[in-house]
PDB file of C-alpha atoms in Angstrom:
ATOM      1  CA  UNK A   1      13.830  24.645   0.745  1.00 39.00           C
ATOM      2  CA  UNK A   2      14.547  23.983   4.552  1.00 36.00           C
ATOM      3  CA  UNK A   3      12.001  25.357   7.070  1.00 39.00           C
ATOM      4  CA  UNK A   4      11.672  25.232  10.891  1.00 42.00           C
ATOM      5  CA  UNK A   5       8.966  25.587  13.545  1.00 47.00           C
ATOM      6  CA  UNK A   6      10.251  28.835  15.013  1.00 37.00           C
ATOM      7  CA  UNK A   7       7.603  31.561  15.993  1.00 37.00           C
ATOM      8  CA  UNK A   8       4.393  31.362  17.965  1.00 40.00           C
ATOM      9  CA  UNK A   9       1.687  28.868  16.926  1.00 47.00           C
ATOM     10  CA  UNK A  10      -2.022  28.694  17.756  1.00 55.00           C
ATOM     11  CA  UNK A  11      -2.674  26.567  20.919  1.00 72.00           C
ATOM     12  CA  UNK A  12      -6.144  25.260  21.846  1.00 83.00           C
ATOM     13  CA  UNK A  13      -6.281  24.606  25.626  1.00 91.00           C
ATOM     14  CA  UNK A  14      -6.095  20.812  26.439  1.00 96.00           C
ATOM     15  CA  UNK A  15      -6.940  20.613  29.995  1.00 94.00           C
ATOM     16  CA  UNK A  16      -5.814  17.400  31.482  1.00 96.00           C
ATOM     17  CA  UNK A  17      -7.317  15.479  28.535  1.00 96.00           C
ATOM     18  CA  UNK A  18      -8.720  15.965  25.119  1.00 97.00           C
ATOM     19  CA  UNK A  19      -9.629  14.358  21.844  1.00 98.00           C
ATOM     20  CA  UNK A  20      -8.441  16.826  18.879  1.00 98.00           C
ATOM     21  CA  UNK A  21     -10.072  15.678  15.691  1.00 98.00           C
ATOM     22  CA  UNK A  22      -8.635  16.228  12.196  1.00 97.00           C
ATOM     23  CA  UNK A  23     -11.261  18.905  11.814  1.00 97.00           C
ATOM     24  CA  UNK A  24     -10.074  20.803  14.883  1.00 96.00           C
ATOM     25  CA  UNK A  25      -6.446  21.230  13.515  1.00 97.00           C
ATOM     26  CA  UNK A  26      -5.479  24.689  12.911  1.00 96.00           C
ATOM     27  CA  UNK A  27      -2.943  24.740   9.979  1.00 96.00           C
ATOM     28  CA  UNK A  28      -0.862  27.862   9.629  1.00 94.00           C
ATOM     29  CA  UNK A  29       2.039  28.634   7.116  1.00 94.00           C
ATOM     30  CA  UNK A  30       5.448  28.009   8.742  1.00 89.00           C
ATOM     31  CA  UNK A  31       7.034  31.135   9.945  1.00 82.00           C
ATOM     32  CA  UNK A  32       9.038  32.827   7.087  1.00 78.00           C
ATOM     33  CA  UNK A  33       6.840  30.936   4.427  1.00 75.00           C
ATOM     34  CA  UNK A  34       3.848  33.110   3.899  1.00 68.00           C
ATOM     35  CA  UNK A  35       3.126  31.379   0.537  1.00 82.00           C
ATOM     36  CA  UNK A  36       1.441  28.692   2.731  1.00 84.00           C
ATOM     37  CA  UNK A  37       2.719  25.715   0.608  1.00 94.00           C
ATOM     38  CA  UNK A  38       3.971  23.902   3.973  1.00 96.00           C
ATOM     39  CA  UNK A  39       1.741  24.114   6.851  1.00 96.00           C
ATOM     40  CA  UNK A  40       1.671  23.230  10.319  1.00 97.00           C
ATOM     41  CA  UNK A  41      -0.778  22.447  13.172  1.00 97.00           C
ATOM     42  CA  UNK A  42       0.241  21.755  16.736  1.00 97.00           C
ATOM     43  CA  UNK A  43      -2.652  19.935  18.530  1.00 98.00           C
ATOM     44  CA  UNK A  44      -0.423  19.143  21.644  1.00 98.00           C
ATOM     45  CA  UNK A  45       2.091  21.427  23.268  1.00 97.00           C
ATOM     46  CA  UNK A  46       3.196  22.898  26.555  1.00 96.00           C
ATOM     47  CA  UNK A  47       1.810  26.147  25.380  1.00 95.00           C
ATOM     48  CA  UNK A  48      -1.605  24.513  25.149  1.00 96.00           C
ATOM     49  CA  UNK A  49      -1.050  22.866  28.602  1.00 96.00           C
ATOM     50  CA  UNK A  50       0.809  19.621  27.894  1.00 97.00           C
ATOM     51  CA  UNK A  51       3.277  18.609  30.763  1.00 93.00           C
ATOM     52  CA  UNK A  52       6.091  17.429  28.457  1.00 93.00           C
ATOM     53  CA  UNK A  53       5.470  16.734  24.940  1.00 97.00           C
ATOM     54  CA  UNK A  54       4.618  18.716  21.660  1.00 97.00           C
ATOM     55  CA  UNK A  55       2.941  17.096  18.666  1.00 98.00           C
ATOM     56  CA  UNK A  56       2.996  18.725  15.274  1.00 98.00           C
ATOM     57  CA  UNK A  57       1.184  17.558  12.210  1.00 98.00           C
ATOM     58  CA  UNK A  58       2.984  18.860   9.193  1.00 98.00           C
ATOM     59  CA  UNK A  59       2.006  19.114   5.479  1.00 97.00           C
ATOM     60  CA  UNK A  60       5.212  19.455   3.657  1.00 97.00           C
ATOM     61  CA  UNK A  61       4.720  20.599   0.111  1.00 96.00           C
ATOM     62  CA  UNK A  62       6.501  18.841  -2.831  1.00 96.00           C
ATOM     63  CA  UNK A  63      10.134  19.928  -3.075  1.00 94.00           C
ATOM     64  CA  UNK A  64      10.162  21.450   0.451  1.00 95.00           C
ATOM     65  CA  UNK A  65      11.636  20.025   3.781  1.00 95.00           C
ATOM     66  CA  UNK A  66      11.052  20.600   7.421  1.00 96.00           C
ATOM     67  CA  UNK A  67      13.085  20.364  10.476  1.00 96.00           C
ATOM     68  CA  UNK A  68      11.471  20.828  14.076  1.00 95.00           C
ATOM     69  CA  UNK A  69      12.966  23.899  15.772  1.00 90.00           C
ATOM     70  CA  UNK A  70      15.952  23.214  17.916  1.00 89.00           C
ATOM     71  CA  UNK A  71      15.798  19.759  16.610  1.00 93.00           C
ATOM     72  CA  UNK A  72      19.318  18.612  17.712  1.00 94.00           C
ATOM     73  CA  UNK A  73      18.452  19.803  21.292  1.00 94.00           C
ATOM     74  CA  UNK A  74      15.449  17.716  21.681  1.00 95.00           C
ATOM     75  CA  UNK A  75      14.150  14.259  21.337  1.00 96.00           C
ATOM     76  CA  UNK A  76      12.171  13.885  17.836  1.00 97.00           C
ATOM     77  CA  UNK A  77      10.008  11.071  16.528  1.00 98.00           C
ATOM     78  CA  UNK A  78       8.005  11.215  13.432  1.00 98.00           C
ATOM     79  CA  UNK A  79       5.545   8.965  11.472  1.00 98.00           C
ATOM     80  CA  UNK A  80       4.532   9.346   7.893  1.00 98.00           C
ATOM     81  CA  UNK A  81       0.852   9.405   7.514  1.00 98.00           C
ATOM     82  CA  UNK A  82       0.695  10.285   3.799  1.00 98.00           C
ATOM     83  CA  UNK A  83       3.014  10.599   1.057  1.00 98.00           C
ATOM     84  CA  UNK A  84       6.627   9.719   0.159  1.00 98.00           C
ATOM     85  CA  UNK A  85       9.972  11.603   0.747  1.00 98.00           C
ATOM     86  CA  UNK A  86      13.283  11.290   2.631  1.00 98.00           C
ATOM     87  CA  UNK A  87      13.983  11.350   6.244  1.00 98.00           C
ATOM     88  CA  UNK A  88      17.493  12.414   7.474  1.00 98.00           C
ATOM     89  CA  UNK A  89      18.876  11.832  11.068  1.00 98.00           C
ATOM     90  CA  UNK A  90      22.108  13.276  11.467  1.00 95.00           C
ATOM     91  CA  UNK A  91      24.363  12.123   8.415  1.00 96.00           C
ATOM     92  CA  UNK A  92      22.001   9.078   7.639  1.00 97.00           C
ATOM     93  CA  UNK A  93      19.113   9.346   5.148  1.00 98.00           C
ATOM     94  CA  UNK A  94      16.276   6.979   4.144  1.00 98.00           C
ATOM     95  CA  UNK A  95      13.483   7.094   1.631  1.00 98.00           C
ATOM     96  CA  UNK A  96      10.233   6.917   3.783  1.00 98.00           C
ATOM     97  CA  UNK A  97       6.588   6.458   2.932  1.00 98.00           C
ATOM     98  CA  UNK A  98       3.285   5.889   4.766  1.00 98.00           C
ATOM     99  CA  UNK A  99       3.799   4.014   8.142  1.00 98.00           C
ATOM    100  CA  UNK A 100       7.455   4.676   8.260  1.00 98.00           C
ATOM    101  CA  UNK A 101       8.865   5.980  11.544  1.00 98.00           C
ATOM    102  CA  UNK A 102      11.857   7.987  12.368  1.00 98.00           C
ATOM    103  CA  UNK A 103      13.761   8.630  15.579  1.00 98.00           C
ATOM    104  CA  UNK A 104      16.347  11.570  16.103  1.00 97.00           C
ATOM    105  CA  UNK A 105      18.048  11.492  19.490  1.00 96.00           C
ATOM    106  CA  UNK A 106      19.238  14.540  21.230  1.00 95.00           C
ATOM    107  CA  UNK A 107      22.497  15.739  19.218  1.00 94.00           C
ATOM    108  CA  UNK A 108      21.136  14.879  15.790  1.00 96.00           C
ATOM    109  CA  UNK A 109      18.927  17.061  13.657  1.00 97.00           C
ATOM    110  CA  UNK A 110      15.826  15.641  12.041  1.00 98.00           C
ATOM    111  CA  UNK A 111      14.859  16.639   8.481  1.00 98.00           C
ATOM    112  CA  UNK A 112      11.997  15.548   6.410  1.00 98.00           C
ATOM    113  CA  UNK A 113      11.777  16.115   2.799  1.00 98.00           C
ATOM    114  CA  UNK A 114       8.843  15.688   0.522  1.00 98.00           C
ATOM    115  CA  UNK A 115       8.736  14.109  -2.724  1.00 97.00           C
ATOM    116  CA  UNK A 116       6.464  14.882  -5.898  1.00 96.00           C
ATOM    117  CA  UNK A 117       3.179  14.233  -3.892  1.00 95.00           C
ATOM    118  CA  UNK A 118       4.022  16.115  -0.678  1.00 97.00           C
ATOM    119  CA  UNK A 119       4.464  14.613   2.877  1.00 98.00           C
ATOM    120  CA  UNK A 120       2.066  14.511   5.915  1.00 98.00           C
ATOM    121  CA  UNK A 121       3.884  13.572   9.031  1.00 98.00           C
ATOM    122  CA  UNK A 122       3.113  13.672  12.881  1.00 98.00           C
ATOM    123  CA  UNK A 123       6.109  14.767  14.719  1.00 98.00           C
ATOM    124  CA  UNK A 124       6.711  14.444  18.576  1.00 98.00           C
ATOM    125  CA  UNK A 125       9.212  16.552  20.467  1.00 97.00           C
ATOM    126  CA  UNK A 126      10.422  16.844  23.963  1.00 96.00           C
ATOM    127  CA  UNK A 127      13.648  18.052  25.729  1.00 94.00           C
ATOM    128  CA  UNK A 128      15.796  15.377  27.327  1.00 92.00           C
ATOM    129  CA  UNK A 129      14.992  15.356  30.954  1.00 89.00           C
ATOM    130  CA  UNK A 130      17.725  16.001  33.493  1.00 87.00           C
ATOM    131  CA  UNK A 131      19.671  12.943  34.414  1.00 86.00           C
ATOM    132  CA  UNK A 132      18.798  11.072  31.080  1.00 87.00           C
ATOM    133  CA  UNK A 133      21.583  10.314  28.619  1.00 87.00           C
ATOM    134  CA  UNK A 134      21.251   9.800  24.756  1.00 86.00           C
ATOM    135  CA  UNK A 135      21.486   6.135  23.754  1.00 90.00           C
ATOM    136  CA  UNK A 136      24.913   4.811  22.607  1.00 91.00           C
ATOM    137  CA  UNK A 137      23.519   3.047  19.529  1.00 91.00           C
ATOM    138  CA  UNK A 138      19.840   4.188  18.868  1.00 96.00           C
ATOM    139  CA  UNK A 139      17.893   3.135  15.878  1.00 97.00           C
ATOM    140  CA  UNK A 140      16.913   5.883  13.565  1.00 98.00           C
ATOM    141  CA  UNK A 141      14.506   4.284  11.170  1.00 98.00           C
ATOM    142  CA  UNK A 142      11.639   1.760  11.612  1.00 98.00           C
ATOM    143  CA  UNK A 143       8.128   1.092  10.618  1.00 98.00           C
ATOM    144  CA  UNK A 144       4.827   0.844  12.641  1.00 98.00           C
ATOM    145  CA  UNK A 145       4.583  -2.945  11.307  1.00 98.00           C
ATOM    146  CA  UNK A 146       7.883  -3.772  13.075  1.00 98.00           C
ATOM    147  CA  UNK A 147       6.956  -6.898  15.133  1.00 98.00           C
ATOM    148  CA  UNK A 148      10.401  -7.362  16.616  1.00 98.00           C
ATOM    149  CA  UNK A 149       9.383  -6.412  20.202  1.00 98.00           C
ATOM    150  CA  UNK A 150       5.805  -6.474  21.293  1.00 98.00           C
ATOM    151  CA  UNK A 151       3.471  -6.345  24.315  1.00 98.00           C
ATOM    152  CA  UNK A 152       0.636  -8.979  24.217  1.00 98.00           C
ATOM    153  CA  UNK A 153      -2.184  -9.530  26.655  1.00 97.00           C
ATOM    154  CA  UNK A 154      -1.942  -6.145  28.392  1.00 98.00           C
ATOM    155  CA  UNK A 155      -4.606  -5.953  31.115  1.00 98.00           C
ATOM    156  CA  UNK A 156      -4.440  -2.164  31.875  1.00 98.00           C
ATOM    157  CA  UNK A 157      -3.450  -0.813  35.324  1.00 97.00           C
ATOM    158  CA  UNK A 158      -6.413  -2.005  37.276  1.00 97.00           C
ATOM    159  CA  UNK A 159      -8.884   0.965  37.410  1.00 97.00           C
ATOM    160  CA  UNK A 160     -11.127  -0.431  34.786  1.00 97.00           C
ATOM    161  CA  UNK A 161     -12.287  -4.027  34.314  1.00 97.00           C
ATOM    162  CA  UNK A 162      -9.931  -5.234  31.187  1.00 98.00           C
ATOM    163  CA  UNK A 163     -11.477  -6.882  28.286  1.00 97.00           C
ATOM    164  CA  UNK A 164     -10.399 -10.386  27.417  1.00 97.00           C
ATOM    165  CA  UNK A 165      -9.694  -9.880  23.825  1.00 98.00           C
ATOM    166  CA  UNK A 166      -6.553  -7.805  23.826  1.00 98.00           C
ATOM    167  CA  UNK A 167      -4.684  -5.881  21.153  1.00 98.00           C
ATOM    168  CA  UNK A 168      -0.914  -6.281  20.372  1.00 98.00           C
ATOM    169  CA  UNK A 169       1.406  -3.335  20.725  1.00 98.00           C
ATOM    170  CA  UNK A 170       4.707  -3.014  18.718  1.00 98.00           C
ATOM    171  CA  UNK A 171       7.439  -1.372  20.541  1.00 98.00           C
ATOM    172  CA  UNK A 172       8.820   0.653  17.470  1.00 98.00           C
ATOM    173  CA  UNK A 173      11.114   3.053  19.516  1.00 98.00           C
ATOM    174  CA  UNK A 174      11.835   2.349  23.034  1.00 98.00           C
ATOM    175  CA  UNK A 175      14.782   2.243  25.368  1.00 97.00           C
ATOM    176  CA  UNK A 176      15.793  -1.290  24.135  1.00 97.00           C
ATOM    177  CA  UNK A 177      16.813   0.129  20.782  1.00 97.00           C
ATOM    178  CA  UNK A 178      18.202   3.244  21.949  1.00 96.00           C
ATOM    179  CA  UNK A 179      15.296   5.816  22.785  1.00 96.00           C
ATOM    180  CA  UNK A 180      16.147   7.780  25.794  1.00 95.00           C
ATOM    181  CA  UNK A 181      12.927   9.559  26.446  1.00 94.00           C
ATOM    182  CA  UNK A 182      10.546   9.626  23.703  1.00 95.00           C
ATOM    183  CA  UNK A 183       9.100   6.344  22.632  1.00 97.00           C
ATOM    184  CA  UNK A 184       6.913   5.174  19.739  1.00 98.00           C
ATOM    185  CA  UNK A 185       4.405   2.219  20.055  1.00 98.00           C
ATOM    186  CA  UNK A 186       1.827   1.030  17.579  1.00 98.00           C
ATOM    187  CA  UNK A 187      -1.299  -0.653  18.760  1.00 98.00           C
ATOM    188  CA  UNK A 188      -3.011  -3.078  16.391  1.00 98.00           C
ATOM    189  CA  UNK A 189      -6.540  -3.379  17.415  1.00 98.00           C
ATOM    190  CA  UNK A 190      -8.108  -6.244  15.261  1.00 98.00           C
ATOM    191  CA  UNK A 191     -11.975  -6.241  15.110  1.00 98.00           C
ATOM    192  CA  UNK A 192     -13.238  -6.817  18.593  1.00 98.00           C
ATOM    193  CA  UNK A 193     -10.007  -6.097  20.370  1.00 98.00           C
ATOM    194  CA  UNK A 194      -9.012  -3.468  23.041  1.00 98.00           C
ATOM    195  CA  UNK A 195      -5.768  -2.143  24.387  1.00 98.00           C
ATOM    196  CA  UNK A 196      -7.001  -2.028  27.815  1.00 98.00           C
ATOM    197  CA  UNK A 197      -7.536   1.207  29.797  1.00 98.00           C
ATOM    198  CA  UNK A 198      -4.491   2.387  31.760  1.00 98.00           C
ATOM    199  CA  UNK A 199      -2.585   5.484  33.077  1.00 98.00           C
ATOM    200  CA  UNK A 200       0.822   6.740  33.429  1.00 98.00           C
ATOM    201  CA  UNK A 201       1.756   8.426  36.676  1.00 97.00           C
ATOM    202  CA  UNK A 202       4.471  10.735  35.442  1.00 96.00           C
ATOM    203  CA  UNK A 203       4.043  10.855  31.548  1.00 96.00           C
ATOM    204  CA  UNK A 204       2.018  12.754  29.070  1.00 96.00           C
ATOM    205  CA  UNK A 205       0.343  10.480  26.353  1.00 97.00           C
ATOM    206  CA  UNK A 206      -0.064  11.786  22.912  1.00 98.00           C
ATOM    207  CA  UNK A 207      -1.181   9.355  20.272  1.00 97.00           C
ATOM    208  CA  UNK A 208      -3.245   9.293  17.129  1.00 98.00           C
ATOM    209  CA  UNK A 209      -5.377   6.973  15.106  1.00 98.00           C
ATOM    210  CA  UNK A 210      -3.319   6.003  12.263  1.00 98.00           C
ATOM    211  CA  UNK A 211      -5.762   3.712  10.402  1.00 98.00           C
ATOM    212  CA  UNK A 212      -9.370   2.863  10.358  1.00 98.00           C
ATOM    213  CA  UNK A 213     -12.097   3.725  12.784  1.00 98.00           C
ATOM    214  CA  UNK A 214     -12.530   2.797  16.309  1.00 98.00           C
ATOM    215  CA  UNK A 215     -12.597   4.368  19.901  1.00 98.00           C
ATOM    216  CA  UNK A 216     -10.331   5.874  22.336  1.00 98.00           C
ATOM    217  CA  UNK A 217     -11.137   5.925  26.176  1.00 98.00           C
ATOM    218  CA  UNK A 218     -10.380   9.099  27.682  1.00 98.00           C
ATOM    219  CA  UNK A 219     -10.956   9.858  31.520  1.00 97.00           C
ATOM    220  CA  UNK A 220     -14.353   8.123  31.848  1.00 97.00           C
ATOM    221  CA  UNK A 221     -15.726   7.186  28.568  1.00 97.00           C
ATOM    222  CA  UNK A 222     -15.163   5.695  25.049  1.00 98.00           C
ATOM    223  CA  UNK A 223     -15.215   8.398  22.265  1.00 98.00           C
ATOM    224  CA  UNK A 224     -15.572   7.521  18.511  1.00 98.00           C
ATOM    225  CA  UNK A 225     -12.465   8.378  16.308  1.00 98.00           C
ATOM    226  CA  UNK A 226     -11.237   8.176  12.763  1.00 98.00           C
ATOM    227  CA  UNK A 227      -7.762   8.212  11.122  1.00 98.00           C
ATOM    228  CA  UNK A 228      -5.866  11.288  12.130  1.00 98.00           C
ATOM    229  CA  UNK A 229      -7.552  12.141  15.234  1.00 98.00           C
ATOM    230  CA  UNK A 230      -5.296  12.706  18.347  1.00 98.00           C
ATOM    231  CA  UNK A 231      -5.617  11.876  21.967  1.00 98.00           C
ATOM    232  CA  UNK A 232      -3.827  13.785  24.827  1.00 98.00           C
ATOM    233  CA  UNK A 233      -3.828  12.499  28.368  1.00 98.00           C
ATOM    234  CA  UNK A 234      -1.895  14.216  31.113  1.00 98.00           C
ATOM    235  CA  UNK A 235      -0.259  12.234  33.757  1.00 98.00           C
ATOM    236  CA  UNK A 236      -2.538  10.117  35.810  1.00 98.00           C
ATOM    237  CA  UNK A 237      -5.475  10.352  33.260  1.00 98.00           C
ATOM    238  CA  UNK A 238      -6.964   7.068  32.152  1.00 98.00           C
ATOM    239  CA  UNK A 239      -6.773   6.183  28.469  1.00 98.00           C
ATOM    240  CA  UNK A 240      -7.031   3.216  26.076  1.00 98.00           C
ATOM    241  CA  UNK A 241      -8.194   2.179  22.541  1.00 98.00           C
ATOM    242  CA  UNK A 242     -10.417  -0.467  21.069  1.00 98.00           C
ATOM    243  CA  UNK A 243     -11.988  -1.681  17.892  1.00 98.00           C
ATOM    244  CA  UNK A 244     -15.711  -2.269  18.742  1.00 98.00           C
ATOM    245  CA  UNK A 245     -16.507  -3.337  15.105  1.00 97.00           C
ATOM    246  CA  UNK A 246     -17.090  -6.928  14.263  1.00 96.00           C
ATOM    247  CA  UNK A 247     -18.480  -8.802  11.351  1.00 93.00           C
ATOM    248  CA  UNK A 248     -17.417  -9.481   7.855  1.00 94.00           C
ATOM    249  CA  UNK A 249     -16.802  -5.886   6.967  1.00 94.00           C
ATOM    250  CA  UNK A 250     -14.805  -5.034  10.090  1.00 96.00           C
ATOM    251  CA  UNK A 251     -11.259  -3.858   9.621  1.00 97.00           C
ATOM    252  CA  UNK A 252      -8.331  -3.269  12.037  1.00 98.00           C
ATOM    253  CA  UNK A 253      -7.977   0.160  13.873  1.00 98.00           C
ATOM    254  CA  UNK A 254      -4.306   1.240  14.393  1.00 98.00           C
ATOM    255  CA  UNK A 255      -3.064   3.745  16.938  1.00 98.00           C
ATOM    256  CA  UNK A 256       0.528   4.961  17.350  1.00 98.00           C
ATOM    257  CA  UNK A 257       2.295   7.399  19.842  1.00 98.00           C
ATOM    258  CA  UNK A 258       3.246   6.724  23.288  1.00 97.00           C
ATOM    259  CA  UNK A 259       3.990   8.263  26.786  1.00 97.00           C
ATOM    260  CA  UNK A 260       6.555  10.913  27.298  1.00 96.00           C
ATOM    261  CA  UNK A 261       8.889  10.292  29.021  1.00 95.00           C
ATOM    262  CA  UNK A 262       8.468   6.642  28.421  1.00 96.00           C
ATOM    263  CA  UNK A 263       6.807   4.660  31.086  1.00 97.00           C
ATOM    264  CA  UNK A 264       8.939   1.498  32.318  1.00 97.00           C
ATOM    265  CA  UNK A 265       5.616  -0.206  33.443  1.00 97.00           C
ATOM    266  CA  UNK A 266       4.815  -0.973  29.756  1.00 97.00           C
ATOM    267  CA  UNK A 267       8.094  -2.705  29.252  1.00 98.00           C
ATOM    268  CA  UNK A 268       7.858  -4.602  32.591  1.00 98.00           C
ATOM    269  CA  UNK A 269       4.425  -5.657  31.467  1.00 97.00           C
ATOM    270  CA  UNK A 270       6.052  -7.392  28.383  1.00 98.00           C
ATOM    271  CA  UNK A 271       8.838  -8.833  30.475  1.00 98.00           C
ATOM    272  CA  UNK A 272      11.427  -6.499  29.252  1.00 98.00           C
ATOM    273  CA  UNK A 273      14.035  -4.114  30.961  1.00 96.00           C
ATOM    274  CA  UNK A 274      13.873  -0.443  30.440  1.00 95.00           C
ATOM    275  CA  UNK A 275      17.607   0.243  30.255  1.00 95.00           C
ATOM    276  CA  UNK A 276      18.453   2.560  27.452  1.00 95.00           C
ATOM    277  CA  UNK A 277      20.799   0.732  24.708  1.00 92.00           C
TER     278      UNK A 277
END
């Protein structure tokens, strides 16, 4: 059964920056679905004070499906956090599982359908800003592990002294593969590595810890986080991610999300143009 996100959802004030832990998520049944099998939390949204972006966490019950409200009128990206199902963008469909990513440009509906074990997805939404156009050939399906285009050695934006052991960022959806406003980046922080502290002058940042335990920098300090936790930073607020753990038992710490609208400075740092394909 198809469901949407119409209706008013609970919004916890964000201020200009906030870490929202998994325990903070307030899941409610989707409007029109009082049985509560498919539920949604919205840790980041304009109703809570975000400047540009909405971030949903949706637990889709087995046999049910979900489409963001007014999906075809906005940019949408999604990352599968748990489970297996099918993602459809316009007329194209693909089987998806953990770490798979989906981009639906303005004009194409995003639908996510759960398999037998259900599906948990993080979904970003934002309207296409005035003066921006949809890409001519956007890529709808990818993975967080896609290493085709990367940013290595990022030193931050100068406000905080950078660490020398620097994490790698995969550009999953970005202007070079057709994303016209939303982007999706994946930071791979191996033990001891940092994606250095930076800011975006005109963009919201909304990303989450996909795998492992680590720390996120927000405003003026490092904060411990675990898989599923969300960071929100308004334009101009310092943020970053690091894996402070080392030693034989340390594991990688993975984050994903990105600034909205995308920040050309990140692509410039990788030696890439920010023209939309």
